[in-house]
Amino acid sequence: MSAIQISQRYAKSLYALAKEQGNVDAIYVCFQGLGELIMQSADLREFIHNPLLPQDVRTKILMAVFSGKVPPLVEKFLLFINCKKRLNLLTHMIESFDALYLTEHNRLRAQIQIALPLEMSVREQILGQLSKKYGKDVLAQWHIRKEILGGFRILIEGRLHDYSFTNQLEKYRQHVLRS
């Protein structure tokens, strides 16, 4: 079984428990924060991926860092996956939990690259069109990428929609070369 499949199973189990306890939103918010913390902290990434740390040391560190600072279900979950030697999959579990949450709430994420900052009304138009096309609320992360020269690129549901000037110029170049 792959790491992704294992992570999905753990995330589904946690999601079911959170739903049963009526605190899915709290767990979701906590996991979003934990995911951000992992991305920002090289020390935390090293900790969760270090196979040389004994389990009891990991447990003590987890308790010291998270006890009383996260919902009890998250604390128990972290200790459980540590016990099962799956702490190294935590990032994948967070991503899987996020996907379950977004699916249940009829939302999806999009990465949108733009060359220059856009007015809010233009951003809202783009999000409106995406919402209409996919039939879901779209949560966008906007990134400035000057190398695309103009236009935009959208990465959504694993597909890249490239409306950038660089892409248009490349298509034109290929057309001229074929002629």
CSV table of C-alpha atoms in Angstrom, one decimal:
chain,number,residue,atom,x,y,z
A,1,MET,CA,0.0,0.0,0.0
A,2,SER,CA,1.3,3.4,-0.9
A,3,ALA,CA,2.0,6.3,1.5
A,4,ILE,CA,-0.9,8.2,-0.1
A,5,GLN,CA,-3.3,5.4,0.4
A,6,ILE,CA,-2.2,4.9,4.0
A,7,SER,CA,-2.6,8.7,4.6
A,8,GLN,CA,-6.0,8.7,3.1
A,9,ARG,CA,-7.2,5.9,5.4
A,10,TYR,CA,-5.9,7.7,8.5
A,11,ALA,CA,-7.5,11.0,7.3
A,12,LYS,CA,-10.8,9.3,6.6
A,13,SER,CA,-10.8,7.7,10.1
A,14,LEU,CA,-10.0,11.0,11.7
A,15,TYR,CA,-12.6,12.8,9.7
A,16,ALA,CA,-15.2,10.2,10.7
A,17,LEU,CA,-14.3,10.6,14.4
A,18,ALA,CA,-14.4,14.4,14.1
A,19,LYS,CA,-17.8,14.2,12.4
A,20,GLU,CA,-19.1,11.9,15.1
A,21,GLN,CA,-17.9,14.3,17.8
A,22,GLY,CA,-19.2,17.3,15.9
A,23,ASN,CA,-15.9,19.2,15.7
A,24,VAL,CA,-14.9,18.8,12.0
A,25,ASP,CA,-14.5,22.5,11.6
A,26,ALA,CA,-12.2,22.8,14.6
A,27,ILE,CA,-10.1,19.9,13.4
A,28,TYR,CA,-9.9,21.3,9.9
A,29,VAL,CA,-8.7,24.7,11.2
A,30,CYS,CA,-6.2,23.1,13.5
A,31,PHE,CA,-4.9,20.9,10.6
A,32,GLN,CA,-4.6,24.0,8.3
A,33,GLY,CA,-2.5,25.7,11.0
A,34,LEU,CA,-0.4,22.5,11.5
A,35,GLY,CA,0.2,22.2,7.8
A,36,GLU,CA,1.4,25.8,7.7
A,37,LEU,CA,3.6,25.2,10.6
A,38,ILE,CA,5.2,22.2,9.0
A,39,MET,CA,5.8,24.2,5.8
A,40,GLN,CA,7.4,27.0,7.7
A,41,SER,CA,9.5,25.1,10.2
A,42,ALA,CA,12.5,23.1,9.0
A,43,ASP,CA,12.9,21.8,12.5
A,44,LEU,CA,9.4,20.4,12.7
A,45,ARG,CA,9.8,18.8,9.2
A,46,GLU,CA,13.0,17.2,10.4
A,47,PHE,CA,11.4,16.0,13.5
A,48,ILE,CA,8.4,14.3,11.8
A,49,HIS,CA,10.7,12.7,9.2
A,50,ASN,CA,13.5,11.6,11.5
A,51,PRO,CA,13.4,7.8,11.8
A,52,LEU,CA,16.3,7.7,14.3
A,53,LEU,CA,14.3,9.3,17.2
A,54,PRO,CA,13.0,6.7,19.6
A,55,GLN,CA,9.2,6.6,19.9
A,56,ASP,CA,9.2,7.6,23.6
A,57,VAL,CA,11.2,10.7,22.8
A,58,ARG,CA,8.9,11.6,20.0
A,59,THR,CA,5.9,11.2,22.3
A,60,LYS,CA,7.5,13.5,24.9
A,61,ILE,CA,8.2,16.1,22.3
A,62,LEU,CA,4.7,15.9,20.8
A,63,MET,CA,3.2,16.2,24.3
A,64,ALA,CA,5.4,19.2,25.1
A,65,VAL,CA,4.6,21.0,21.9
A,66,PHE,CA,0.9,20.2,21.4
A,67,SER,CA,-0.7,19.3,24.7
A,68,GLY,CA,-3.5,21.7,25.5
A,69,LYS,CA,-2.7,23.7,22.4
A,70,VAL,CA,-4.7,21.6,19.9
A,71,PRO,CA,-8.1,19.9,20.2
A,72,PRO,CA,-7.9,16.7,22.2
A,73,LEU,CA,-8.8,14.6,19.1
A,74,VAL,CA,-5.8,16.1,17.2
A,75,GLU,CA,-3.5,15.4,20.2
A,76,LYS,CA,-4.7,11.8,20.4
A,77,PHE,CA,-4.3,11.4,16.7
A,78,LEU,CA,-0.7,12.7,16.7
A,79,LEU,CA,0.2,10.4,19.5
A,80,PHE,CA,-1.6,7.5,17.7
A,81,ILE,CA,0.2,8.0,14.4
A,82,ASN,CA,3.5,8.3,16.3
A,83,CYS,CA,2.8,5.0,18.0
A,84,LYS,CA,2.1,3.4,14.6
A,85,LYS,CA,5.3,4.9,13.2
A,86,ARG,CA,3.4,7.0,10.7
A,87,LEU,CA,4.3,10.5,11.8
A,88,ASN,CA,6.3,10.9,8.6
A,89,LEU,CA,3.0,10.8,6.7
A,90,LEU,CA,1.4,13.6,8.7
A,91,THR,CA,1.7,16.1,5.8
A,92,HIS,CA,-0.1,13.7,3.4
A,93,MET,CA,-2.7,13.0,6.1
A,94,ILE,CA,-3.4,16.8,6.4
A,95,GLU,CA,-3.7,17.1,2.7
A,96,SER,CA,-6.1,14.1,2.6
A,97,PHE,CA,-8.2,15.6,5.5
A,98,ASP,CA,-8.3,18.9,3.6
A,99,ALA,CA,-9.6,17.1,0.5
A,100,LEU,CA,-12.3,15.4,2.4
A,101,TYR,CA,-13.4,18.6,4.1
A,102,LEU,CA,-13.5,20.6,0.8
A,103,THR,CA,-15.4,17.8,-1.0
A,104,GLU,CA,-18.0,17.7,1.8
A,105,HIS,CA,-18.4,21.5,1.8
A,106,ASN,CA,-18.6,21.6,-2.1
A,107,ARG,CA,-15.3,23.6,-2.4
A,108,LEU,CA,-12.1,23.2,-4.3
A,109,ARG,CA,-8.7,24.8,-4.3
A,110,ALA,CA,-7.1,26.6,-7.2
A,111,GLN,CA,-3.6,28.1,-7.7
A,112,ILE,CA,-3.8,31.2,-9.9
A,113,GLN,CA,-0.6,32.8,-11.3
A,114,ILE,CA,-0.8,36.3,-12.5
A,115,ALA,CA,1.8,38.7,-13.9
A,116,LEU,CA,0.6,41.8,-12.1
A,117,PRO,CA,-1.8,42.4,-9.2
A,118,LEU,CA,-5.4,42.3,-10.3
A,119,GLU,CA,-8.3,44.5,-9.1
A,120,MET,CA,-10.6,42.7,-6.7
A,121,SER,CA,-13.5,42.9,-9.2
A,122,VAL,CA,-11.4,41.0,-11.8
A,123,ARG,CA,-10.4,38.4,-9.3
A,124,GLU,CA,-14.0,37.9,-8.4
A,125,GLN,CA,-15.0,37.5,-12.0
A,126,ILE,CA,-12.3,34.8,-12.5
A,127,LEU,CA,-13.5,33.0,-9.4
A,128,GLY,CA,-17.1,33.4,-10.5
A,129,GLN,CA,-16.3,31.8,-13.8
A,130,LEU,CA,-14.4,29.0,-12.2
A,131,SER,CA,-17.2,28.4,-9.7
A,132,LYS,CA,-19.7,28.2,-12.5
A,133,LYS,CA,-17.6,25.8,-14.6
A,134,TYR,CA,-16.8,23.4,-11.7
A,135,GLY,CA,-20.1,23.8,-9.8
A,136,LYS,CA,-18.2,24.5,-6.5
A,137,ASP,CA,-17.0,27.4,-4.5
A,138,VAL,CA,-13.3,28.0,-5.4
A,139,LEU,CA,-10.7,28.9,-2.8
A,140,ALA,CA,-7.9,30.6,-4.7
A,141,GLN,CA,-4.3,31.2,-3.8
A,142,TRP,CA,-3.0,34.1,-6.0
A,143,HIS,CA,0.7,34.2,-6.9
A,144,ILE,CA,2.5,36.9,-8.8
A,145,ARG,CA,4.7,35.4,-11.6
A,146,LYS,CA,6.3,38.2,-13.7
A,147,GLU,CA,7.7,35.6,-16.1
A,148,ILE,CA,4.3,34.9,-17.6
A,149,LEU,CA,4.3,38.5,-18.9
A,150,GLY,CA,0.5,38.9,-18.7
A,151,GLY,CA,-2.7,36.9,-18.6
A,152,PHE,CA,-2.9,34.1,-16.0
A,153,ARG,CA,-2.4,30.4,-15.3
A,154,ILE,CA,-4.9,28.3,-13.3
A,155,LEU,CA,-4.0,25.0,-11.6
A,156,ILE,CA,-7.3,23.4,-10.5
A,157,GLU,CA,-8.2,19.7,-9.9
A,158,GLY,CA,-4.8,18.7,-11.3
A,159,ARG,CA,-5.3,20.5,-14.6
A,160,LEU,CA,-3.4,23.5,-15.8
A,161,HIS,CA,-5.3,26.2,-17.8
A,162,ASP,CA,-2.7,28.4,-19.3
A,163,TYR,CA,-3.9,31.8,-20.5
A,164,SER,CA,-0.6,33.5,-20.2
A,165,PHE,CA,1.1,35.7,-22.8
A,166,THR,CA,4.2,33.5,-22.7
A,167,ASN,CA,2.0,30.5,-23.6
A,168,GLN,CA,0.3,32.4,-26.4
A,169,LEU,CA,3.7,33.5,-27.7
A,170,GLU,CA,5.0,30.0,-27.6
A,171,LYS,CA,1.9,28.7,-29.5
A,172,TYR,CA,2.4,31.5,-32.1
A,173,ARG,CA,6.1,30.5,-32.4
A,174,GLN,CA,5.2,26.8,-33.0
A,175,HIS,CA,2.6,27.9,-35.6
A,176,VAL,CA,5.2,30.0,-37.5
A,177,LEU,CA,7.8,27.2,-37.3
A,178,ARG,CA,5.3,24.7,-38.8
A,179,SER,CA,4.3,27.1,-41.6
